[in-house]
Tab-separated table of C-alpha atoms in Angstrom:
chain	number	residue	atom	x	y	z
A	1374	MET	CA	239.510	267.341	-72.126
A	1375	VAL	CA	241.473	270.724	-72.351
A	1376	LEU	CA	245.078	271.687	-72.103
A	1377	LEU	CA	244.869	275.549	-71.405
A	1378	PHE	CA	248.278	276.004	-72.603
A	1379	LEU	CA	247.478	274.281	-75.855
A	1380	ALA	CA	244.134	275.998	-76.457
A	1381	GLY	CA	242.797	279.110	-78.073
A	1382	PRO	CA	245.672	281.454	-79.168
A	1383	GLY	CA	247.645	278.817	-80.807
A	1384	LEU	CA	251.305	277.878	-80.986
A	1385	ALA	CA	252.826	281.020	-80.317
A	1386	ALA	CA	250.914	281.555	-77.229
A	1387	PHE	CA	251.697	278.206	-76.196
A	1388	GLN	CA	255.217	278.738	-76.474
A	1389	HIS	CA	254.830	281.899	-74.629
A	1390	ASP	CA	253.074	280.310	-71.793
A	1391	ALA	CA	255.684	277.682	-71.660
A	1392	ARG	CA	258.369	280.053	-71.155
A	1393	GLU	CA	256.337	281.605	-68.465
A	1394	ALA	CA	256.291	278.217	-66.888
A	1395	ALA	CA	252.433	277.751	-66.882
A	1396	MET	CA	250.854	274.429	-67.587
A	1397	CYS	CA	247.538	272.600	-66.550
A	1398	PHE	CA	246.717	269.782	-64.499
A	1399	VAL	CA	244.673	267.761	-67.267
A	1400	HIS	CA	241.078	266.643	-66.875
A	1401	SER	CA	238.620	265.244	-69.376
A	1402	GLY	CA	236.254	267.486	-71.562
A	1403	SER	CA	236.378	268.518	-74.993
A	1404	ALA	CA	239.073	269.208	-77.373
A	1405	GLY	CA	237.823	272.611	-78.297
A	1406	GLY	CA	236.515	274.223	-75.349
A	1407	GLY	CA	235.361	273.541	-71.524
A	1408	SER	CA	236.657	274.718	-68.347
A	1409	LEU	CA	239.997	274.273	-66.543
A	1410	ILE	CA	239.443	272.081	-63.479
A	1411	GLN	CA	242.841	272.542	-61.819
A	1412	GLN	CA	245.898	274.493	-62.695
A	1413	THR	CA	249.675	274.434	-61.410
A	1414	ALA	CA	252.925	275.385	-62.650
A	1415	LEU	CA	256.028	273.610	-63.577
A	1416	GLY	CA	259.550	274.654	-63.237
A	1417	ALA	CA	261.935	276.376	-65.790
A	1418	ALA	CA	263.454	273.121	-67.027
A	1419	ALA	CA	260.051	271.486	-67.668
A	1420	ALA	CA	258.816	274.817	-69.379
A	1421	THR	CA	261.777	274.777	-71.640
A	1422	ALA	CA	261.060	271.347	-72.821
A	1423	PHE	CA	257.518	271.971	-73.689
A	1424	SER	CA	258.504	275.162	-75.678
A	1425	THR	CA	261.266	273.019	-77.284
A	1426	LEU	CA	258.781	270.413	-78.230
A	1427	ALA	CA	256.345	272.689	-79.659
A	1428	ALA	CA	258.749	274.472	-81.745
A	1429	GLY	CA	260.107	271.110	-83.244
A	1430	GLY	CA	263.134	270.432	-80.951
A	1431	GLY	CA	264.583	267.015	-80.701
A	1432	ALA	CA	266.617	264.725	-82.898
A	1433	VAL	CA	265.809	261.389	-84.513
A	1434	GLY	CA	267.881	259.780	-81.950
A	1435	GLY	CA	265.635	261.111	-79.152
A	1436	MET	CA	264.451	264.693	-77.721
A	1437	ASP	CA	267.360	266.912	-77.032
A	1438	VAL	CA	267.067	267.210	-73.223
A	1439	ALA	CA	268.849	266.392	-70.249
A	1440	ALA	CA	269.454	262.749	-69.198
A	1441	SER	CA	268.178	261.026	-66.083
A	1442	GLY	CA	267.585	263.407	-63.010
A	1443	THR	CA	265.403	264.700	-60.466
A	1444	PRO	CA	262.018	265.865	-62.225
A	1445	ASP	CA	259.673	268.794	-61.455
A	1446	VAL	CA	257.067	267.620	-59.189
A	1447	VAL	CA	254.497	270.414	-58.203
A	1448	THR	CA	251.428	270.651	-56.266
A	1449	GLY	CA	248.659	272.369	-57.512
A	1450	PRO	CA	245.273	273.438	-56.135
A	1451	GLY	CA	243.508	270.605	-54.308
A	1452	GLY	CA	246.861	268.829	-53.539
A	1453	ALA	CA	247.287	267.019	-57.010
A	1454	ARG	CA	250.715	266.691	-58.274
A	1455	VAL	CA	252.388	266.560	-61.661
A	1456	VAL	CA	255.422	264.586	-62.314
A	1457	ASP	CA	257.407	265.685	-65.279
A	1458	GLY	CA	258.735	262.813	-67.291
A	1459	TYR	CA	258.305	264.727	-70.439
A	1460	GLY	CA	261.150	267.381	-70.154
A	1461	GLN	CA	263.749	264.704	-69.065
A	1462	ILE	CA	264.200	260.990	-69.108
A	1463	LEU	CA	263.645	259.505	-65.706
A	1464	HIS	CA	264.481	255.723	-66.424
A	1465	THR	CA	264.406	253.342	-69.051
A	1466	ARG	CA	264.626	250.181	-67.182
A	1467	TRP	CA	263.097	248.381	-64.156
A	1468	ASN	CA	265.095	248.523	-61.311
A	1469	ARG	CA	263.979	247.911	-57.670
A	1470	ASP	CA	266.875	249.999	-56.319
A	1471	LEU	CA	265.749	253.118	-58.089
A	1472	PRO	CA	264.897	255.958	-55.564
A	1473	PRO	CA	261.215	257.274	-55.905
A	1474	VAL	CA	260.590	260.523	-57.660
A	1475	VAL	CA	257.897	261.173	-55.548
A	1476	VAL	CA	255.939	259.656	-52.623
A	1477	VAL	CA	252.098	259.758	-52.388
A	1478	ARG	CA	249.405	258.615	-50.107
A	1479	PRO	CA	246.718	256.125	-51.010
A	1480	GLY	CA	243.821	258.278	-52.301
A	1481	GLU	CA	246.002	261.040	-53.730
A	1482	VAL	CA	245.623	262.092	-57.341
A	1483	ILE	CA	248.854	262.487	-59.536
A	1484	GLN	CA	249.632	263.047	-63.140
A	1485	LEU	CA	252.417	261.699	-64.994
A	1486	LEU	CA	253.740	263.418	-67.981
A	1487	CYS	CA	255.316	260.858	-70.326
A	1488	ARG	CA	257.392	260.625	-73.568
A	1489	ASP	CA	256.610	258.617	-76.577
A	1490	ALA	CA	257.859	254.997	-76.725
A	1491	LEU	CA	260.837	255.472	-79.150
A	1492	ASP	CA	261.585	259.021	-77.616
A	1493	ILE	CA	261.759	260.816	-80.575
A	1494	GLY	CA	259.134	263.564	-79.766
A	1495	GLU	CA	258.441	266.130	-82.459
A	1496	ALA	CA	261.067	264.586	-84.948
A	1497	ALA	CA	258.352	261.998	-85.763
A	1498	ARG	CA	256.612	264.499	-87.720
A	1499	THR	CA	259.588	264.464	-90.332
A	1500	LEU	CA	260.832	260.973	-89.556
A	1501	THR	CA	261.680	259.222	-92.880
A	1502	PRO	CA	261.710	255.461	-93.359
A	1503	GLU	CA	265.287	255.217	-93.750
A	1504	ALA	CA	266.014	257.403	-90.730
A	1505	SER	CA	263.704	254.950	-88.624
A	1506	LEU	CA	266.540	252.177	-89.120
A	1507	THR	CA	268.888	254.487	-87.174
A	1508	LEU	CA	266.761	255.041	-84.216
A	1509	ASP	CA	268.475	254.400	-81.006
A	1510	LEU	CA	267.032	251.219	-79.298
A	1511	GLY	CA	268.691	252.196	-76.102
A	1512	ARG	CA	266.095	254.986	-75.751
A	1513	VAL	CA	262.968	252.601	-76.285
A	1514	HIS	CA	260.434	253.083	-73.565
A	1515	PRO	CA	261.226	256.118	-71.376
A	1516	LEU	CA	259.197	255.813	-68.058
A	1517	THR	CA	257.762	258.252	-65.944
A	1518	GLY	CA	258.312	257.371	-62.112
A	1519	PRO	CA	258.870	255.589	-59.865
A	1520	VAL	CA	255.961	256.588	-57.583
A	1521	GLU	CA	256.160	255.471	-54.138
A	1522	VAL	CA	252.831	254.581	-52.427
A	1523	GLU	CA	252.947	254.878	-48.639
A	1524	GLY	CA	251.984	251.712	-46.828
A	1525	ALA	CA	252.560	249.435	-49.689
A	1526	GLU	CA	254.685	246.263	-48.900
A	1527	PRO	CA	255.607	243.138	-50.267
A	1528	GLY	CA	252.607	240.631	-50.055
A	1529	ASP	CA	250.197	243.469	-50.885
A	1530	ILE	CA	248.386	244.551	-53.779
A	1531	LEU	CA	248.798	247.993	-55.620
A	1532	GLU	CA	245.474	248.996	-57.283
A	1533	VAL	CA	245.839	251.882	-59.792
A	1534	GLU	CA	242.729	253.850	-60.971
A	1535	ILE	CA	243.006	255.262	-64.458
A	1536	LEU	CA	241.373	258.770	-63.946
A	1537	ASP	CA	242.382	260.158	-67.535
A	1538	VAL	CA	244.765	259.506	-70.428
A	1539	ALA	CA	245.101	262.128	-73.031
A	1540	PRO	CA	247.629	263.482	-75.772
A	1541	LEU	CA	249.923	266.144	-74.980
A	1542	VAL	CA	250.452	266.791	-78.799
A	1543	ASP	CA	248.354	266.640	-81.769
A	1544	PHE	CA	250.097	263.726	-83.826
A	1545	GLY	CA	251.113	260.209	-83.434
A	1546	TYR	CA	253.063	257.766	-85.474
A	1547	VAL	CA	253.264	254.123	-86.548
A	1548	VAL	CA	256.695	252.960	-87.593
A	1549	ILE	CA	257.097	249.493	-89.448
A	1550	GLY	CA	260.530	247.954	-89.514
A	1551	PRO	CA	262.059	244.856	-90.941
A	1552	THR	CA	262.857	242.986	-87.827
A	1553	LEU	CA	260.117	243.276	-85.448
A	1554	GLY	CA	256.324	243.055	-85.331
A	1555	MET	CA	254.473	239.760	-86.534
A	1556	PHE	CA	256.196	239.566	-89.733
A	1557	GLY	CA	259.615	240.410	-88.648
A	1558	SER	CA	262.594	238.346	-89.126
A	1559	LEU	CA	263.373	238.210	-85.402
A	1560	ARG	CA	267.054	237.846	-86.248
A	1561	PRO	CA	268.870	237.173	-82.774
A	1562	ASP	CA	271.775	239.227	-83.463
A	1563	VAL	CA	269.698	242.413	-84.441
A	1564	LEU	CA	267.172	241.832	-81.230
A	1565	ALA	CA	270.083	241.385	-78.744
A	1566	PRO	CA	270.166	244.928	-77.730
A	1567	ILE	CA	266.570	244.714	-76.657
A	1568	THR	CA	266.269	241.134	-75.421
A	1569	GLN	CA	267.534	237.631	-76.416
A	1570	PHE	CA	263.955	236.346	-75.820
A	1571	THR	CA	265.647	233.553	-73.721
A	1572	GLU	CA	265.452	232.771	-69.995
A	1573	ALA	CA	268.619	234.426	-69.537
A	1574	SER	CA	267.504	237.611	-70.625
A	1575	GLN	CA	264.684	237.632	-67.983
A	1576	ILE	CA	267.267	237.261	-65.076
A	1577	SER	CA	269.127	240.706	-65.678
A	1578	ASP	CA	270.140	243.362	-68.140
A	1579	PRO	CA	273.153	245.001	-66.957
A	1580	ASN	CA	273.447	247.484	-69.750
A	1581	PRO	CA	271.619	250.753	-68.737
A	1582	GLY	CA	272.947	252.765	-71.529
A	1583	PRO	CA	273.062	253.053	-75.291
A	1584	VAL	CA	272.907	249.870	-77.197
A	1585	PRO	CA	273.729	249.314	-80.918
A	1586	GLY	CA	271.490	250.445	-83.711
A	1587	ALA	CA	268.748	248.189	-85.147
A	1588	ILE	CA	270.064	247.295	-88.432
A	1589	PRO	CA	273.636	245.675	-89.301
A	1590	GLU	CA	275.530	247.888	-91.665
A	1591	ASP	CA	276.030	245.033	-94.096
A	1592	GLN	CA	272.334	244.474	-94.562
A	1593	PRO	CA	270.547	247.779	-94.102
A	1594	TYR	CA	267.006	246.571	-94.900
A	1595	ASN	CA	267.147	243.108	-93.814
A	1596	SER	CA	263.982	241.265	-94.720
A	1597	GLY	CA	261.774	244.200	-95.715
A	1598	SER	CA	261.523	247.779	-96.190
A	1599	PRO	CA	260.834	250.603	-93.392
A	1600	PHE	CA	257.663	252.561	-93.330
A	1601	VAL	CA	256.267	255.580	-91.160
A	1602	GLN	CA	252.764	256.897	-90.931
A	1603	LEU	CA	251.460	259.820	-89.307
A	1604	PHE	CA	248.167	260.246	-87.860
A	1605	THR	CA	246.670	263.474	-86.648
A	1606	PHE	CA	244.126	264.296	-83.749
A	1607	ASP	CA	243.586	267.208	-81.400
A	1608	ARG	CA	245.782	267.857	-78.451
A	1609	GLY	CA	243.820	266.755	-75.244
A	1610	GLN	CA	241.572	264.461	-77.190
A	1611	ASN	CA	240.497	261.270	-75.499
A	1612	THR	CA	237.754	260.107	-77.627
A	1613	GLY	CA	236.445	260.368	-81.329
A	1614	LEU	CA	238.547	259.960	-84.336
A	1615	ALA	CA	242.110	260.271	-85.492
A	1616	THR	CA	242.776	260.956	-89.109
A	1617	PHE	CA	244.728	258.591	-91.388
A	1618	ILE	CA	246.154	259.851	-94.841
A	1619	GLY	CA	248.088	256.932	-96.315
A	1620	ALA	CA	251.694	257.791	-96.547
A	1621	ASP	CA	252.023	255.626	-99.692
A	1622	THR	CA	248.607	256.264	-101.463
A	1623	GLY	CA	247.070	259.321	-99.875
A	1624	ARG	CA	243.966	256.890	-99.024
A	1625	GLU	CA	241.993	258.408	-96.063
A	1626	ALA	CA	240.486	256.854	-92.993
A	1627	ARG	CA	239.338	257.792	-89.667
A	1628	ILE	CA	240.492	255.898	-86.684
A	1629	PRO	CA	238.358	255.389	-83.420
A	1630	VAL	CA	240.668	256.522	-80.464
A	1631	ALA	CA	240.860	255.027	-76.819
A	1632	PRO	CA	244.108	256.663	-75.270
A	1633	PHE	CA	245.978	254.414	-73.012
A	1634	MET	CA	249.375	253.791	-71.601
A	1635	GLY	CA	251.141	250.573	-73.041
A	1636	ILE	CA	253.427	250.043	-70.021
A	1637	TYR	CA	252.300	250.167	-66.353
A	1638	GLY	CA	254.345	248.426	-63.990
A	1639	VAL	CA	255.729	247.963	-60.256
A	1640	ALA	CA	259.351	247.498	-59.252
A	1641	PRO	CA	260.575	244.049	-60.088
A	1642	MET	CA	260.717	241.032	-57.654
A	1643	ARG	CA	264.590	240.543	-58.101
A	1644	LYS	CA	267.470	243.109	-57.990
A	1645	GLY	CA	269.044	243.806	-61.185
A	1646	MET	CA	268.303	246.145	-64.435
A	1647	TYR	CA	265.420	244.857	-66.710
A	1648	ARG	CA	264.069	245.873	-70.133
A	1649	THR	CA	260.438	246.738	-70.464
A	1650	LEU	CA	260.000	243.900	-72.984
A	1651	PRO	CA	258.921	241.106	-72.628
A	1652	PRO	CA	256.609	242.007	-69.958
A	1653	GLY	CA	256.622	240.495	-66.442
A	1654	VAL	CA	260.510	239.645	-66.626
A	1655	SER	CA	260.806	239.510	-62.894
A	1656	GLY	CA	257.601	238.309	-61.189
A	1657	ALA	CA	254.222	239.514	-62.297
A	1658	MET	CA	255.205	243.303	-62.163
A	1659	GLY	CA	253.821	244.545	-65.509
A	1660	GLY	CA	255.583	245.940	-68.329
A	1661	ASN	CA	255.120	246.517	-72.017
A	1662	ALA	CA	251.831	244.444	-72.090
A	1663	ASP	CA	249.978	246.887	-74.578
A	1664	ILE	CA	246.562	246.011	-72.948
A	1665	ARG	CA	244.326	248.451	-74.992
A	1666	GLN	CA	241.474	248.003	-72.234
A	1667	PHE	CA	243.370	250.081	-69.715
A	1668	THR	CA	241.755	253.215	-70.685
A	1669	LYS	CA	240.156	255.919	-68.454
A	1670	GLY	CA	238.035	254.284	-65.828
A	1671	ALA	CA	240.095	251.101	-65.597
A	1672	ARG	CA	241.285	249.679	-62.172
A	1673	ILE	CA	244.411	247.724	-62.454
A	1674	GLN	CA	246.017	245.492	-59.560
A	1675	PHE	CA	249.566	244.646	-59.367
A	1676	PRO	CA	251.390	242.452	-56.768
A	1677	VAL	CA	253.748	244.338	-54.789
A	1678	TYR	CA	257.295	243.235	-54.669
A	1679	ALA	CA	259.184	246.156	-53.027
A	1680	PRO	CA	258.480	248.592	-50.270
A	1681	GLY	CA	256.481	251.550	-51.617
A	1682	ALA	CA	255.621	249.469	-54.965
A	1683	LYS	CA	257.537	252.062	-57.070
A	1684	PHE	CA	254.970	252.377	-59.862
A	1685	SER	CA	255.871	253.828	-63.286
A	1686	ALA	CA	254.160	254.159	-66.570
A	1687	GLY	CA	254.936	255.121	-70.361
A	1688	ASP	CA	254.362	254.123	-73.811
A	1689	GLY	CA	251.196	256.245	-74.686
A	1690	HIS	CA	248.976	254.913	-77.376
A	1691	MET	CA	246.187	256.995	-79.061
A	1692	ALA	CA	244.582	253.880	-80.548
A	1693	GLN	CA	245.855	250.320	-80.928
A	1694	GLY	CA	243.912	247.039	-82.055
A	1695	ASP	CA	244.399	243.926	-79.912
A	1696	GLY	CA	247.610	242.298	-81.138
A	1697	GLU	CA	249.436	245.636	-82.023
A	1698	VAL	CA	250.631	243.529	-84.963
A	1699	CYS	CA	253.192	245.684	-86.484
A	1700	VAL	CA	254.773	246.634	-83.207
A	1701	THR	CA	253.691	250.207	-82.832
A	1702	ALA	CA	250.177	251.470	-82.147
A	1703	ILE	CA	249.504	255.237	-82.728
A	1704	GLU	CA	252.393	256.315	-80.427
A	1705	THR	CA	252.284	259.691	-78.831
A	1706	LEU	CA	253.408	261.825	-75.831
A	1707	MET	CA	250.649	261.370	-73.214
A	1708	ALA	CA	249.516	262.745	-69.697
A	1709	VAL	CA	247.802	259.871	-67.461
A	1710	THR	CA	246.121	260.821	-64.227
A	1711	LEU	CA	246.038	258.172	-61.524
A	1712	ARG	CA	244.839	257.462	-58.302
A	1713	PHE	CA	246.372	254.578	-55.962
A	1714	SER	CA	245.167	252.337	-53.069
A	1715	VAL	CA	246.533	249.397	-51.317
A	1716	ILE	CA	244.943	246.108	-50.592
A	1717	LYS	CA	246.655	244.683	-47.604
A	1718	ASN	CA	247.968	240.912	-47.070
A	1719	SER	CA	246.765	239.779	-50.341
A	1720	ILE	CA	248.521	238.096	-53.064
A	1721	ILE	CA	247.929	237.695	-56.859
A	1722	ALA	CA	249.968	235.682	-59.343
A	1723	SER	CA	249.612	238.519	-62.369
A	1724	PRO	CA	248.011	241.776	-62.827
A	1725	ARG	CA	244.168	241.962	-63.175
A	1726	ALA	CA	241.771	244.689	-63.720
A	1727	ILE	CA	238.339	245.895	-63.880
A	1728	VAL	CA	237.993	247.683	-67.290
A	1729	PRO	CA	235.101	250.182	-68.620
A	1730	ALA	CA	234.849	248.300	-72.150
A	1731	ALA	CA	236.014	245.061	-73.948
A	1732	ASP	CA	236.272	247.077	-76.988
A	1733	PRO	CA	237.007	250.665	-75.966
A	1734	THR	CA	237.272	251.909	-79.568
A	1735	GLN	CA	233.727	250.997	-80.093
A	1736	LEU	CA	232.538	253.620	-77.558
A	1737	ALA	CA	234.512	256.415	-79.966
A	1738	MET	CA	232.743	255.249	-83.105
A	1739	PRO	CA	229.652	257.207	-84.475
A	1740	ALA	CA	226.421	255.219	-85.271
A	1741	GLU	CA	227.144	255.663	-89.104
A	1742	MET	CA	230.440	254.206	-88.619
A	1743	LEU	CA	229.204	251.108	-86.923
A	1744	ALA	CA	226.582	250.584	-89.324
A	1745	HIS	CA	229.115	249.326	-91.942
A	1746	GLY	CA	230.012	246.468	-89.842
A	1747	TYR	CA	233.351	244.818	-89.813
A	1748	TYR	CA	235.818	242.988	-91.836
A	1749	HIS	CA	236.433	239.650	-90.673
A	1750	THR	CA	239.322	237.076	-91.457
A	1751	THR	CA	240.435	233.758	-89.705
A	1752	GLY	CA	243.421	231.600	-89.506
A	1753	ILE	CA	242.963	227.802	-88.711
A	1754	GLY	CA	245.281	225.174	-87.722
A	1755	PRO	CA	247.371	223.737	-84.893
A	1756	ASP	CA	249.712	226.718	-84.425
A	1757	LEU	CA	247.874	229.574	-82.707
A	1758	MET	CA	250.534	231.997	-83.683
A	1759	GLU	CA	250.766	230.712	-87.546
A	1760	ASN	CA	246.702	231.129	-87.393
A	1761	ALA	CA	247.173	234.699	-86.265
A	1762	LYS	CA	249.671	235.410	-88.939
A	1763	ASN	CA	247.304	233.975	-91.519
A	1764	ALA	CA	244.325	235.785	-90.167
A	1765	VAL	CA	246.517	239.157	-90.537
A	1766	ARG	CA	247.726	238.077	-94.034
A	1767	ASP	CA	244.114	237.826	-95.231
A	1768	MET	CA	243.058	241.108	-93.700
A	1769	VAL	CA	246.101	242.905	-95.324
A	1770	ASP	CA	245.174	241.394	-98.632
A	1771	TRP	CA	241.432	242.355	-98.206
A	1772	LEU	CA	242.369	245.977	-97.256
A	1773	VAL	CA	244.680	246.197	-100.493
A	1774	THR	CA	242.039	244.644	-102.846
A	1775	ASP	CA	238.884	246.320	-101.381
A	1776	GLN	CA	240.224	249.786	-100.168
A	1777	GLN	CA	243.309	250.149	-102.622
A	1778	VAL	CA	245.697	250.899	-99.715
A	1779	SER	CA	249.264	249.821	-99.838
A	1780	LEU	CA	250.692	246.686	-98.048
A	1781	HIS	CA	252.504	248.922	-95.482
A	1782	GLU	CA	249.343	251.146	-94.991
A	1783	ALA	CA	247.264	247.979	-94.527
A	1784	TYR	CA	249.558	246.363	-91.961
A	1785	ALA	CA	249.620	249.786	-90.033
A	1786	LEU	CA	245.775	249.893	-90.120
A	1787	CYS	CA	245.662	246.305	-88.832
A	1788	SER	CA	247.849	247.315	-85.936
A	1789	VAL	CA	246.040	250.366	-84.778
A	1790	ALA	CA	242.374	249.395	-85.802
A	1791	GLY	CA	242.316	245.281	-86.145
A	1792	ASP	CA	241.670	243.157	-83.352
A	1793	LEU	CA	243.087	239.619	-83.105
A	1794	LYS	CA	241.157	237.058	-81.140
A	1795	ILE	CA	241.143	233.468	-80.319
A	1796	SER	CA	237.644	232.492	-81.437
A	1797	GLU	CA	237.829	228.825	-80.151
A	1798	THR	CA	240.344	226.141	-78.623
A	1799	VAL	CA	238.136	223.255	-78.455
A	1800	ASP	CA	238.490	221.354	-81.791
A	1801	LEU	CA	241.795	219.538	-81.430
A	1802	PRO	CA	244.020	219.607	-83.294
A	1803	ASN	CA	243.262	222.986	-85.014
A	1804	TRP	CA	242.178	225.992	-83.217
A	1805	VAL	CA	240.810	229.324	-84.827
A	1806	VAL	CA	242.115	232.780	-84.560
A	1807	SER	CA	240.033	235.692	-85.999
A	1808	MET	CA	240.858	239.537	-86.872
A	1809	THR	CA	238.238	242.176	-87.249
A	1810	LEU	CA	238.620	245.640	-88.305
A	1811	PRO	CA	235.821	248.214	-88.671
A	1812	ARG	CA	234.701	248.809	-92.358
A	1813	GLY	CA	233.148	252.220	-91.417
A	1814	ILE	CA	236.717	253.946	-90.820
A	1815	PHE	CA	236.776	254.424	-94.762
A	1816	ALA	CA	233.318	255.881	-94.983
A	1817	ALA	CA	233.261	259.725	-95.890
């Protein structure tokens, strides 16, 4: 796919075009060429935000833009509209009482511009491991929306068709911290600002504003050391490979990409303010599910709990393995293009979908990469979570010994390219969990 304002003349032209308030409605194609299908214009606020981001604006605590407000929503040729959740934060909590930022009819096409999961934007390029410990967790998961869909009522199903997902920038990042992820310490006092992981936390989060930092002052590194890994790709790229150069060792790899949004959801069942994690905190309304199969071509169904459904999205991922084991995928700023439909008087208990591929990254791998096969590790025992940890530990160990990457690099690779699967649950009392990772990512 092509982003007109990012193609050809380079950054200087992009900044000029942004100041002139020009951007395109994104469609699939090639990163290096192709034709523009639809074009539209954003207002001055959004254009300034695009320009600032390209020039390296934004602090570690988040992109330096205005807080919540009314977004620029513009209509381009063909009636397609663009909602700017990129130039400003629209919301970071689920709340059924939020007014919609746009109203669409079933069958309309709309594009949502989305910030990255940690809301750090361009600052990720220079983010140090130590600085990652000071990120403001109150800004986690900025969402673009809510989008009201005409005719959607409680007791209906909202079907969301993913027409396109592609990055607005040419980089992504993985952050490994000492408290989250599969091997995080899960200290309740540290996690409290996000969620207490208790039933009470699933009723309501009354705090819509900033929350304390991630790490207590008296224990700055808690149970492990932090780590940041950058990945590069083309702006607008929605297939092919991203580049990995290990932050510790310089070891190179190519990561198959299949862009998707980690968060899709509708307004919650109950009144109140809800964090995006864990998902489904108030009915089966979605949230931070991180389902990597929700790529271009997927059709996802959600139960409707509020008039208009009030759909939002965020948390763009360039690539992720099943499990997202280190707590981040390749996080980036993303555009997602959607079309909605309403299935009347039908009730489902949880989101469901038709997806184009069970392993979407396989579609991005060339034959020579597939020919190398996969690493495969297992964890066997009576506890599925412990089995998963053992499968990942063995994969990390194998990558370190066989590919000479660091522990942190191996863990990051497991998160963005390794797939956890339950292989069998029939042999009581021991179940089997497997992890696979393509060997060909290291081939020259």
